[in-house]
Amino acid sequence: MKRLLIALTVLGAVVAPAEADDDTLPSWNDSPAKRAILDFVSRTTTDGSPDFLAPGERIAVFDNDGTLWCEQPMYAQGSFAIDRVKALAPQHPEWQTHQPFAAILAGDRAALAKLDEPQLAALIAATHSGMTTDDFALTVRGWLNTARHPRFHRPFPQLVYQPMLELLAYLRAHGYKTFIASGGGIEFMRVFAEQAYGIPPEQVIGSSGKLKVELRDGRPVLVKLPELNSIDDKAGKPVNIELHLGRRPVMAFGNSDGDQAMLEWTVAGAGPRFALVVHHTDAAREYAYDRQAHVGKLDAALDEAATRGWTVVDMQRDWKTIFPKGPREESR
Amino acid sequence: MKRLLIALTVLGAVVAPAEADDDTLPSWNDSPAKRAILDFVSRTTTDGSPDFLAPGERIAVFDNDGTLWCEQPMYAQGSFAIDRVKALAPQHPEWQTHQPFAAILAGDRAALAKLDEPQLAALIAATHSGMTTDDFALTVRGWLNTARHPRFHRPFPQLVYQPMLELLAYLRAHGYKTFIASGGGIEFMRVFAEQAYGIPPEQVIGSSGKLKVELRDGRPVLVKLPELNSIDDKAGKPVNIELHLGRRPVMAFGNSDGDQAMLEWTVAGAGPRFALVVHHTDAAREYAYDRQAHVGKLDAALDEAATRGWTVVDMQRDWKTIFPKGPREESR
C-alpha cells in the first residue's frame, strides 16, 4: 500500500482525502454519506487523479419525487390532477356520476387509493391533455403558487430538500451538469425545476404524452394528446436518459424501487460511478417509509444498496435540516 | 425616428448597428445573410437592447444533413446502412435473393432509389438494431473514420460546412446553446457531433428507435430494437424539440421542406426570433439543388422564406469556402 501511495505521489495522482467541513454542504451532518459524496467529487474533479473526468463527462441525474422534494402523502402531481378535476367540474356535469371523477369530487380518498389503470389514464387524459403546452405550463404555475401541502401548509416548491439544493449547487460548482429523471410528467416538472433547483427545462427528463402540431389563430402550437408517449419509471429511466443524454450518467440519485434500474445502469458503466439512495427515516420532520409504502416504495433497491455498497442517506441521521427556511414555519 | 433614437439612447438601449468585419464569420461574404445574423445576435445579447435575451433563453437549433454537412448524393447514414449490409452479408446468405439487400449487394443504384417504406424499414432494422447502443456507436465511429465520400474522397466528418462551424462557435461565444434537430438517427449523429461541431450528445435530437434494458454478462445495457420510436422530420421536429428542450428555440436553421415546421414553430414564439434556410446553389464547389431534389427537397419552405422574410443563404454567393481545409484537397 505504501509503495502504491509513493508511486501515485510520483505520478502526481494523489488526491487529498475529502474532509467534511461546515462550509461545504452545511445542512449535511458529517456522516459517511456526506464523506462519500465529497470523496467522489474530489476524485473525479481533481486534475491528475486517476478517476479524473473531463467536465463534459460529469453528468449527474436525480429522481425528483422523494429525492429532491416531498412526495407524501401523495405525489404533488396527483394533488394537481385532483384540483384540476374540481376546477373543471362545472364544465363536466357527467363527472358527478362517472369514476374516477365522482370519487374525487366527493373527496372519497379510499376510492381514490383503489383507482385502476384505465381510471388513472382517464384522470390524466382529462387533466393533462387538450390544451397547448404553453397553456398547461401556465396552469401548473398558477397551481404551484396557490396549492398548499396538507401537513406543512406550504406551497409545494417550498418542500424541496435543503440538503439536496446544496448538493446540486456543489456538484455544479465542480463542473457537473445536473439533470432530473422523474416518473412525474416532464412538462409539470419543468415549470418549477429551473427556479427551485437551478435546472433548466432542457435538463429535465420525465414521463410524457404525445404532442401534435396544430394551427391556432394561424399560429403553430403544440397540443397535448391523451396518448402516452413514455413512462419514465423503472426500466423506462435508463431508456429515457439514453434518449435525452446519449450516455450513462456517472452519478445517480434516487429514493425508491422505481429508481433501481437507473442506479444499476449508471454504476455498470466504466470508470468512477456513484449511486445514492435517500431513505426516508424521519417521521417527525418529514415522513418515515420504505418497504411497505404505497408511494415511494423502497424495498429491493434498499437491499441492493446494502449489497453493492451504494451510499444511503438516512434522513434523520444525515440531514441537519429538511426544508429551506421559508416564509411559513414548519408545523405538524 | 430621431426622437425615438434619442429616447433609446437615454435609456441606454441603442445597439450599435451590426457591422460585418473579416474577423467575425471569416468564411462568410459580407452579404445580407451575414448581416442579418450579426444584427440578430447583437440585438439579443447586448445588455439594454429591447430584444435582449437572458443567456438561458438563447437556444439555437440546427438541422444536420444539408445544413451543417453535405447530404448529396445520399445521406451519409444511407451510405453507412449500405456498407453495413455489405459487411454483414456473409452472415446472411438469404440476402442474395431478398430485397432490398440483393439490390445493395449487386450495387443496383436504380433499384435502391425506388425502395418502398417496408424495404427501408427492413434495411434500418437489419443495420441499426440488435446491438447495444455502445456497440452501435463503435461501429459508426469506425465507419466515419474509413468511409469516403464518392466525389470529394474525404471522410464524411470533413464534409461539414466551414461557415457553419464558424457560426456555431460565434453563437456559443455569445451565450447561445446550440442543438441539432435532425431527421437522421440520434445515435448515429451523436458519434461525431461533439468532435465535428462542439455539440455534446445531450444537445443532439434526432429520429430514434425503441430501446430495451437487457442484462449482458450480468451487466445492464441498452439494446436497440427494430421498432420505431419517432421520426424527427417535418412536424416531428417541433414535437421532438419540445420533448427534449421544453420550449421553442429562438433561432432555427434548416435547408429543406423537412425543416419547414421547425422554422415556422420557432418564429411563431413571442419576442425576437430568427429563421435561416441554406440554399444549395453551388454545383462547382458542392451541389446545386432545391425544388426537384430527391434528397433535401427545398420547395414550399423556399417560398415561405421569401414571403416571410426569413434569411436565405445562397451558398455560391454568401460563402467564401464550403469545407474546412483538410488533409485531402477537394476534387471533382
XYZ file of C-alpha atoms in Angstrom:
664
model
C 0.000 0.000 0.000
C 2.779 2.417 0.927
C 4.568 1.671 -2.342
C 1.397 2.316 -4.220
C 0.967 5.651 -2.461
C 4.517 6.651 -3.282
C 4.053 5.641 -6.896
C 0.863 7.667 -7.112
C 2.574 10.636 -5.474
C 5.354 10.489 -8.025
C 2.742 10.451 -10.763
C 1.119 13.483 -9.190
C -2.055 11.499 -8.837
C -2.690 11.543 -5.108
C -5.822 13.353 -4.143
C -6.149 14.901 -0.720
C -8.662 12.864 1.298
C -12.029 14.530 1.335
C -12.721 16.327 4.588
C -16.160 17.347 5.618
C -16.303 20.913 6.831
C -19.162 23.172 7.840
C -18.952 25.356 4.747
C -19.490 22.537 2.277
C -22.983 21.030 2.255
C -23.775 22.832 5.548
C -27.125 21.089 6.060
C -25.456 17.675 5.980
C -24.119 16.153 9.176
C -20.554 14.853 8.989
C -21.519 11.277 8.157
C -20.404 8.503 5.778
C -22.934 9.726 3.198
C -21.514 13.248 3.131
C -17.940 11.981 3.066
C -18.739 9.585 0.211
C -20.071 12.491 -1.860
C -17.110 14.762 -1.117
C -14.675 11.953 -1.825
C -16.246 11.069 -5.169
C -16.408 14.660 -6.345
C -12.833 15.267 -5.251
C -11.581 12.147 -7.059
C -13.401 12.946 -10.296
C -12.630 16.655 -10.480
C -9.034 16.932 -9.215
C -6.594 17.218 -12.084
C -4.157 14.315 -12.015
C -6.472 11.994 -10.096
C -6.723 8.520 -11.665
C -10.516 8.988 -11.583
C -10.462 12.465 -13.140
C -13.328 13.140 -15.541
C -13.323 15.875 -18.164
C -16.070 18.425 -17.423
C -18.216 17.189 -20.322
C -18.368 13.710 -18.764
C -19.578 14.965 -15.384
C -23.245 14.085 -15.619
C -25.430 13.639 -12.518
C -29.054 12.518 -12.702
C -31.643 12.971 -9.962
C -35.039 11.433 -9.453
C -37.474 14.135 -8.301
C -40.338 12.889 -6.064
C -38.897 11.761 -2.734
C -35.333 12.543 -3.821
C -35.462 16.302 -4.344
C -38.834 17.122 -2.751
C -41.526 15.668 -0.519
C -43.712 13.022 -2.195
C -46.050 12.232 0.742
C -48.913 11.767 1.360
C -49.290 11.751 -2.442
C -47.242 12.922 -5.407
C -47.735 16.667 -5.906
C -48.846 15.946 -9.452
C -51.644 13.748 -8.065
C -52.827 16.682 -5.932
C -52.638 18.858 -9.040
C -54.808 16.401 -11.042
C -57.397 16.290 -8.254
C -57.532 20.078 -8.036
C -57.903 20.267 -11.814
C -60.891 17.915 -11.713
C -62.526 20.157 -9.105
C -61.807 23.270 -11.168
C -63.132 21.753 -14.404
C -66.160 20.006 -12.858
C -68.704 22.756 -13.705
C -67.998 22.093 -17.406
C -68.449 18.328 -16.915
C -71.760 17.529 -15.179
C -71.294 13.888 -16.200
C -68.344 13.631 -13.803
C -70.774 13.615 -10.840
C -71.618 10.006 -11.678
C -68.504 8.764 -13.520
C -65.413 7.335 -11.845
C -62.765 8.360 -11.003
C -64.239 11.866 -11.146
C -67.161 11.206 -8.766
C -64.799 9.889 -6.076
C -62.563 12.950 -6.434
C -65.486 15.378 -6.291
C -66.870 13.570 -3.217
C -63.449 13.686 -1.529
C -63.506 9.899 -1.245
C -59.830 9.144 -0.571
C -60.411 5.418 -0.007
C -61.913 5.068 -3.501
C -59.106 7.215 -4.945
C -56.476 4.907 -3.498
C -58.032 1.986 -5.381
C -58.143 3.536 -8.879
C -57.210 1.059 -11.586
C -55.045 1.811 -14.623
C -57.852 2.794 -17.032
C -59.292 5.154 -14.401
C -55.894 6.742 -13.805
C -55.459 7.091 -17.557
C -58.874 8.792 -17.764
C -57.840 11.136 -14.958
C -54.586 12.092 -16.673
C -56.345 12.482 -20.040
C -58.970 14.794 -18.546
C -56.471 16.995 -16.718
C -53.297 16.792 -18.826
C -54.435 16.927 -22.466
C -56.384 19.003 -24.959
C -54.523 22.219 -24.135
C -51.346 23.688 -25.624
C -48.062 23.048 -23.840
C -47.904 26.789 -23.099
C -51.362 26.845 -21.504
C -50.589 23.726 -19.480
C -47.427 25.331 -18.122
C -49.428 28.426 -17.099
C -51.955 26.253 -15.260
C -49.221 24.382 -13.402
C -47.502 27.645 -12.483
C -50.722 29.030 -11.028
C -51.364 25.851 -9.081
C -47.851 25.746 -7.621
C -48.302 29.311 -6.388
C -51.596 28.650 -4.634
C -51.836 24.979 -3.600
C -50.685 24.066 -0.089
C -49.311 20.822 1.293
C -51.916 19.257 3.655
C -49.488 18.860 6.578
C -46.832 21.535 6.145
C -49.185 24.219 4.794
C -46.513 25.442 2.402
C -46.584 25.739 -1.381
C -45.060 22.568 -2.859
C -41.975 24.331 -4.315
C -41.006 25.155 -0.703
C -40.967 21.443 0.134
C -37.717 20.742 -1.673
C -34.921 19.313 0.466
C -32.399 21.926 1.573
C -29.514 19.387 1.705
C -30.236 18.389 -1.899
C -30.307 22.040 -3.037
C -26.837 22.376 -1.536
C -25.732 19.166 -3.234
C -26.980 20.353 -6.647
C -25.107 23.643 -6.253
C -21.987 21.854 -5.004
C -21.956 19.488 -7.987
C -22.441 22.334 -10.452
C -19.636 24.298 -8.778
C -17.447 21.271 -9.589
C -18.393 21.151 -13.258
C -21.180 18.583 -13.004
C -24.206 19.065 -15.232
C -27.323 18.194 -13.219
C -30.379 16.514 -14.749
C -33.733 15.328 -13.428
C -35.112 11.929 -14.496
C -38.519 11.619 -12.872
C -41.539 9.371 -13.160
C -43.595 12.571 -12.984
C -44.730 14.409 -16.088
C -41.936 16.190 -17.922
C -43.976 19.362 -18.513
C -45.237 19.526 -14.944
C -41.766 19.394 -13.570
C -40.123 21.793 -15.947
C -42.322 24.597 -14.646
C -40.552 24.724 -11.306
C -37.237 22.923 -11.897
C -35.322 25.998 -13.026
C -36.478 28.196 -10.158
C -36.413 25.510 -7.460
C -33.280 23.604 -8.446
C -31.416 25.727 -10.999
C -32.098 23.012 -13.595
C -33.225 24.409 -16.986
C -36.068 22.766 -18.958
C -33.712 21.008 -21.377
C -32.143 19.139 -18.436
C -35.441 17.651 -17.243
C -36.484 14.133 -18.312
C -39.843 12.673 -17.320
C -42.924 10.755 -18.322
C -44.613 12.236 -21.358
C -47.694 12.147 -23.532
C -47.782 12.534 -27.276
C -47.868 16.029 -28.801
C -49.306 17.329 -32.042
C -48.605 20.491 -34.040
C -51.805 22.474 -34.621
C -52.541 25.881 -36.037
C -54.449 28.022 -33.538
C -55.213 31.577 -34.655
C -52.903 30.914 -37.603
C -50.007 30.179 -35.274
C -48.366 26.742 -34.832
C -48.667 25.438 -31.286
C -48.128 22.063 -29.651
C -51.251 20.412 -28.250
C -51.092 17.714 -25.577
C -52.812 14.492 -26.679
C -54.435 11.942 -24.338
C -51.985 9.304 -25.550
C -48.979 8.074 -23.624
C -45.508 8.591 -25.086
C -43.339 7.029 -22.378
C -43.360 6.282 -18.651
C -40.105 7.373 -17.088
C -40.012 4.831 -14.285
C -38.139 1.573 -13.601
C -36.518 0.358 -16.878
C -38.019 3.415 -18.574
C -35.470 5.622 -16.798
C -32.318 4.231 -18.477
C -34.183 4.224 -21.803
C -35.234 7.858 -21.494
C -31.909 9.017 -20.094
C -30.183 7.426 -23.097
C -32.674 9.111 -25.450
C -32.041 12.532 -23.904
C -28.362 12.301 -22.939
C -26.873 9.692 -25.252
C -24.788 8.192 -22.456
C -24.791 6.861 -18.915
C -24.566 9.432 -16.128
C -21.667 8.997 -13.706
C -23.766 9.872 -10.639
C -27.368 8.874 -9.970
C -29.650 9.733 -7.040
C -32.970 8.092 -6.186
C -35.178 7.006 -3.313
C -37.402 4.145 -4.478
C -37.548 0.877 -6.363
C -38.620 2.944 -9.379
C -35.050 4.304 -9.453
C -33.310 0.937 -9.144
C -32.833 0.330 -12.888
C -31.365 3.837 -13.286
C -28.941 3.294 -10.390
C -27.878 -0.154 -11.654
C -27.365 1.097 -15.196
C -25.394 4.125 -14.005
C -22.904 2.177 -11.888
C -22.465 -0.508 -14.587
C -20.559 1.991 -16.757
C -16.763 2.011 -16.945
C -14.761 4.361 -14.730
C -15.813 6.046 -11.491
C -19.547 5.760 -10.720
C -21.699 6.845 -7.807
C -25.169 5.768 -6.680
C -27.098 7.215 -3.759
C -30.443 6.281 -2.203
C -32.387 8.688 0.019
C -34.014 6.680 2.831
C -36.997 8.411 4.457
C -36.479 7.783 8.175
C -37.729 10.970 9.777
C -41.391 10.840 10.779
C -41.028 13.916 12.993
C -39.556 16.304 10.416
C -40.887 14.672 7.227
C -42.105 11.057 6.795
C -40.737 7.593 7.573
C -41.468 4.933 4.956
C -39.792 2.299 2.825
C -40.714 -1.355 2.180
C -44.478 -1.097 2.678
C -45.104 2.346 1.192
C -47.787 2.855 -1.454
C -45.972 5.971 -2.637
C -42.190 5.728 -2.962
C -41.796 2.064 -2.041
C -38.132 1.329 -1.244
C -37.538 -2.397 -0.851
C -35.435 -4.262 -3.441
C -33.329 -1.130 -4.064
C -32.587 -0.826 -0.322
C -31.327 -4.406 -0.274
C -29.274 -3.843 -3.392
C -27.785 -0.653 -1.951
C -26.573 -2.635 1.078
C -25.194 -5.483 -1.047
C -23.381 -3.263 -3.525
C -22.224 -0.548 -1.188
C -24.286 2.279 -2.661
C -24.443 5.340 -0.456
C -27.634 5.504 1.625
C -28.816 8.762 3.175
C -30.614 8.273 6.467
C -32.608 11.495 6.513
C -32.986 11.588 10.283
C -29.317 10.973 10.959
C -27.658 12.655 7.972
C -29.607 15.869 7.430
C -29.500 18.794 9.864
C -32.498 20.412 8.216
C -35.056 19.067 5.775
C -36.746 22.044 4.129
C -35.412 25.511 3.285
C -36.276 28.256 5.733
C -39.362 29.835 4.246
C -42.000 32.418 4.975
C -44.061 29.738 6.742
C -42.743 27.782 9.670
C -42.852 24.020 9.524
C -45.679 22.521 11.529
C -47.171 19.115 12.109
C -37.346 58.421 -35.772
C -34.735 60.807 -34.423
C -36.748 61.327 -31.236
C -37.035 57.589 -30.842
C -33.289 57.227 -31.225
C -32.655 59.899 -28.622
C -35.124 58.293 -26.258
C -33.480 54.921 -26.717
C -30.048 56.443 -26.184
C -31.220 57.968 -22.940
C -32.468 54.562 -21.885
C -29.113 53.071 -22.794
C -30.895 50.810 -25.209
C -29.320 51.693 -28.506
C -27.386 48.876 -30.026
C -24.560 49.660 -32.385
C -25.577 48.577 -35.891
C -24.045 45.247 -36.728
C -21.050 45.607 -38.990
C -19.608 42.742 -40.870
C -15.869 42.527 -40.491
C -13.327 39.983 -41.629
C -12.671 38.610 -38.154
C -16.247 37.592 -37.466
C -17.521 34.655 -39.533
C -14.491 34.955 -41.841
C -15.759 32.403 -44.368
C -18.939 34.428 -44.930
C -19.018 37.124 -47.574
C -20.357 40.482 -46.437
C -23.928 39.865 -47.565
C -27.476 40.353 -46.257
C -27.396 36.853 -44.721
C -24.255 37.557 -42.690
C -25.521 40.975 -41.628
C -28.879 39.510 -40.567
C -27.082 37.025 -38.296
C -24.784 39.645 -36.760
C -27.705 42.011 -36.252
C -29.869 39.414 -34.542
C -27.103 38.234 -32.232
C -26.190 41.808 -31.386
C -29.814 42.725 -30.598
C -30.407 39.676 -28.407
C -27.146 39.715 -26.477
C -26.454 43.415 -25.875
C -27.450 44.448 -22.385
C -30.118 47.149 -22.554
C -31.353 46.170 -26.010
C -35.151 45.878 -26.206
C -34.621 42.405 -27.685
C -32.135 41.295 -25.038
C -32.450 37.640 -24.030
C -31.083 36.170 -20.813
C -28.382 33.581 -21.574
C -30.685 30.685 -20.603
C -33.159 31.716 -23.307
C -30.569 31.761 -26.084
C -31.363 28.471 -27.785
C -30.398 27.787 -31.416
C -31.393 24.606 -33.236
C -29.760 23.276 -36.403
C -30.845 20.632 -38.847
C -27.849 18.462 -39.759
C -27.950 16.947 -43.284
C -27.619 19.750 -45.841
C -27.461 22.423 -43.132
C -24.271 21.503 -41.282
C -22.769 18.958 -43.673
C -23.073 17.632 -47.213
C -26.124 15.403 -47.812
C -25.532 14.557 -51.513
C -25.612 12.294 -53.421
C -27.228 10.455 -50.484
C -27.473 10.954 -46.720
C -24.274 9.722 -45.047
C -26.395 7.445 -42.904
C -27.721 5.809 -46.098
C -24.136 5.109 -47.172
C -23.493 3.711 -43.702
C -26.501 1.356 -43.953
C -25.354 0.127 -47.382
C -21.828 -0.507 -46.122
C -23.257 -2.379 -43.121
C -25.257 -4.653 -45.413
C -22.085 -5.465 -47.339
C -20.146 -6.128 -44.128
C -22.868 -8.350 -42.661
C -23.732 -10.190 -45.895
C -21.542 -13.281 -45.215
C -23.709 -13.996 -42.155
C -26.908 -13.602 -44.235
C -26.802 -15.789 -47.385
C -30.557 -15.190 -47.770
C -29.842 -11.538 -48.569
C -28.560 -12.559 -52.023
C -32.160 -13.069 -53.121
C -34.139 -10.771 -50.791
C -34.784 -7.080 -51.374
C -33.567 -4.523 -50.551
C -30.418 -6.479 -49.687
C -29.941 -8.073 -53.111
C -30.039 -4.671 -54.821
C -27.474 -3.288 -52.387
C -25.144 -6.259 -52.801
C -25.462 -6.007 -56.591
C -24.709 -2.256 -56.461
C -28.016 -1.584 -58.240
C -28.491 2.115 -57.534
C -31.600 2.415 -59.700
C -33.367 -0.256 -57.618
C -32.109 1.359 -54.409
C -33.634 4.693 -55.358
C -37.045 3.017 -55.622
C -37.136 1.276 -52.229
C -40.548 1.456 -50.608
C -41.204 2.104 -46.911
C -41.277 -1.566 -45.756
C -37.987 -2.201 -47.579
C -36.379 0.850 -45.988
C -37.659 -0.304 -42.596
C -36.137 -3.741 -43.220
C -32.848 -2.080 -44.144
C -32.784 0.023 -40.982
C -33.828 -2.947 -38.823
C -31.039 -5.108 -40.255
C -28.329 -2.489 -39.811
C -29.477 -0.409 -36.820
C -30.857 -2.907 -34.273
C -29.973 -5.972 -32.240
C -26.749 -4.478 -30.858
C -26.149 -2.401 -27.723
C -26.054 1.381 -28.037
C -22.346 1.232 -27.109
C -21.533 -1.292 -29.852
C -23.532 0.691 -32.396
C -21.570 3.839 -31.546
C -18.290 1.940 -32.020
C -19.415 0.709 -35.436
C -20.411 4.226 -36.523
C -17.115 5.627 -35.283
C -15.151 3.054 -37.282
C -17.190 3.742 -40.390
C -16.776 7.528 -40.130
C -13.008 7.050 -39.933
C -12.760 4.845 -43.013
C -15.654 5.627 -45.405
C -15.030 8.185 -48.132
C -17.437 10.480 -49.972
C -17.766 9.297 -53.597
C -16.984 12.706 -55.124
C -14.806 14.534 -52.598
C -12.872 11.439 -51.440
C -12.839 12.729 -47.876
C -14.175 11.126 -44.697
C -17.715 12.423 -44.085
C -16.812 14.378 -40.907
C -14.568 16.539 -43.128
C -17.587 17.481 -45.245
C -19.075 19.826 -42.667
C -19.527 23.421 -43.794
C -16.767 25.723 -42.613
C -19.088 28.794 -42.492
C -21.494 26.873 -40.243
C -18.664 25.788 -37.916
C -17.804 29.473 -37.546
C -21.458 30.311 -36.949
C -21.793 27.654 -34.225
C -18.697 28.977 -32.462
C -19.881 32.571 -32.864
C -23.280 31.794 -31.344
C -21.730 29.941 -28.415
C -19.330 32.824 -27.838
C -22.461 34.966 -27.435
C -24.100 32.690 -24.890
C -26.238 30.658 -27.284
C -26.668 26.969 -26.558
C -26.511 25.082 -29.854
C -28.601 21.982 -30.560
C -29.032 19.654 -33.513
C -32.525 18.519 -34.565
C -32.029 16.120 -37.447
C -34.100 13.627 -39.372
C -31.091 11.321 -39.124
C -30.699 8.787 -36.340
C -29.928 10.329 -32.963
C -27.245 7.747 -32.100
C -25.575 7.976 -35.497
C -25.208 11.694 -35.193
C -24.073 11.868 -31.614
C -20.927 9.935 -32.508
C -19.429 12.823 -34.435
C -21.404 15.886 -33.268
C -19.152 16.699 -30.333
C -15.927 16.434 -32.288
C -17.219 17.963 -35.524
C -19.448 20.710 -34.135
C -18.641 21.045 -30.429
C -22.180 19.855 -29.660
C -22.319 17.289 -26.825
C -24.571 14.184 -27.070
C -27.247 15.657 -24.791
C -27.729 18.515 -27.267
C -28.489 16.235 -30.210
C -32.099 15.427 -31.163
C -32.919 13.004 -33.971
C -35.005 10.116 -35.201
C -34.880 7.168 -32.846
C -35.808 3.539 -32.415
C -37.043 1.916 -29.251
C -34.522 0.698 -26.675
C -34.671 -2.091 -24.122
C -32.671 -2.734 -20.958
C -31.037 -6.169 -21.051
C -28.513 -7.922 -18.867
C -25.476 -8.994 -20.870
C -22.701 -10.690 -18.894
C -24.610 -9.662 -15.768
C -24.386 -6.002 -16.743
C -27.352 -3.813 -17.739
C -27.025 -2.488 -21.275
C -29.409 -0.827 -23.721
C -30.224 -2.830 -26.821
C -31.542 -1.226 -29.998
C -34.878 -2.718 -31.101
C -36.165 -2.860 -34.707
C -39.127 -0.696 -33.710
C -39.508 2.976 -34.491
C -39.753 5.465 -31.620
C -40.070 8.739 -33.541
C -39.172 10.297 -36.885
C -37.624 13.687 -36.352
C -38.738 15.280 -39.601
C -41.462 17.752 -40.645
C -43.977 18.122 -37.766
C -41.883 15.611 -35.810
C -39.214 18.288 -35.317
C -41.268 20.693 -33.166
C -42.618 17.702 -31.237
C -39.165 16.285 -30.503
C -37.612 19.675 -29.792
C -40.357 20.304 -27.228
C -39.769 16.856 -25.698
C -36.039 17.497 -25.356
C -35.934 21.252 -24.673
C -39.309 22.098 -23.181
C -39.546 25.321 -25.167
C -39.272 26.915 -28.580
C -35.761 27.809 -29.763
C -35.200 31.452 -30.693
C -33.068 30.633 -33.739
C -33.583 27.778 -36.189
C -31.508 26.747 -39.214
C -32.551 24.327 -41.946
C -32.261 23.631 -45.653
C -35.277 21.612 -46.773
C -39.029 21.242 -46.583
C -38.420 18.767 -43.757
C -37.311 21.753 -41.658
C -40.267 23.981 -42.503
C -42.413 23.035 -39.486
C -39.448 23.665 -37.167
C -38.783 27.070 -38.707
C -42.470 28.089 -38.583
C -42.844 26.957 -34.974
C -39.654 28.741 -33.935
C -40.583 32.126 -35.366
C -44.171 31.893 -34.033
C -42.886 32.377 -30.480
C -43.027 35.741 -28.714
C -40.002 38.034 -28.742
C -37.099 38.094 -31.175
C -36.927 35.065 -33.496
C -34.660 34.095 -36.351
C -35.072 31.562 -39.163
C -32.473 30.741 -41.801
C -32.583 28.480 -44.852
C -29.420 27.211 -46.545
C -29.997 27.163 -50.304
C -27.664 24.840 -52.217
C -26.679 26.862 -55.275
C -23.088 25.864 -55.870
C -22.685 22.954 -58.294
C -18.980 23.670 -58.725
C -17.950 23.615 -55.073
C -20.723 21.407 -53.669
C -24.148 20.697 -55.256
C -26.991 22.796 -56.663
C -30.482 21.531 -55.879
C -33.815 22.635 -54.476
C -37.382 22.115 -55.772
C -36.818 18.867 -57.677
C -34.321 17.176 -55.374
C -34.912 13.611 -54.141
C -32.642 14.292 -51.183
C -33.085 17.623 -49.416
C -36.027 18.920 -51.452
C -36.460 22.669 -50.835
C -39.688 23.947 -52.369
C -42.504 25.129 -50.085
C -40.000 26.305 -47.473
C -38.162 28.399 -50.088
C -41.434 30.115 -50.994
C -42.281 30.663 -47.365
C -38.823 32.075 -46.659
C -39.385 34.677 -49.404
C -42.892 35.533 -48.193
C -41.975 35.846 -44.546
C -38.552 37.394 -44.878
C -36.558 34.506 -43.456
C -32.845 34.733 -44.101
C -31.748 32.643 -47.086
C -28.119 31.684 -47.574
C -27.114 31.424 -51.222
C -24.112 29.139 -50.840
C -22.432 30.256 -54.038
C -22.808 33.944 -53.265
C -22.587 34.002 -49.461
C -19.863 31.523 -48.584
C -16.182 32.120 -49.385
C -15.326 28.495 -48.672
C -17.509 25.431 -48.278
C -15.459 22.781 -46.477
C -12.697 23.123 -43.883
C -9.169 22.859 -45.160
C -8.278 19.236 -44.632
C -5.535 16.741 -45.326
C -7.143 15.960 -48.691
C -7.722 18.567 -51.324
C -11.187 18.973 -52.733
C -11.625 17.464 -56.157
C -14.402 16.915 -58.614
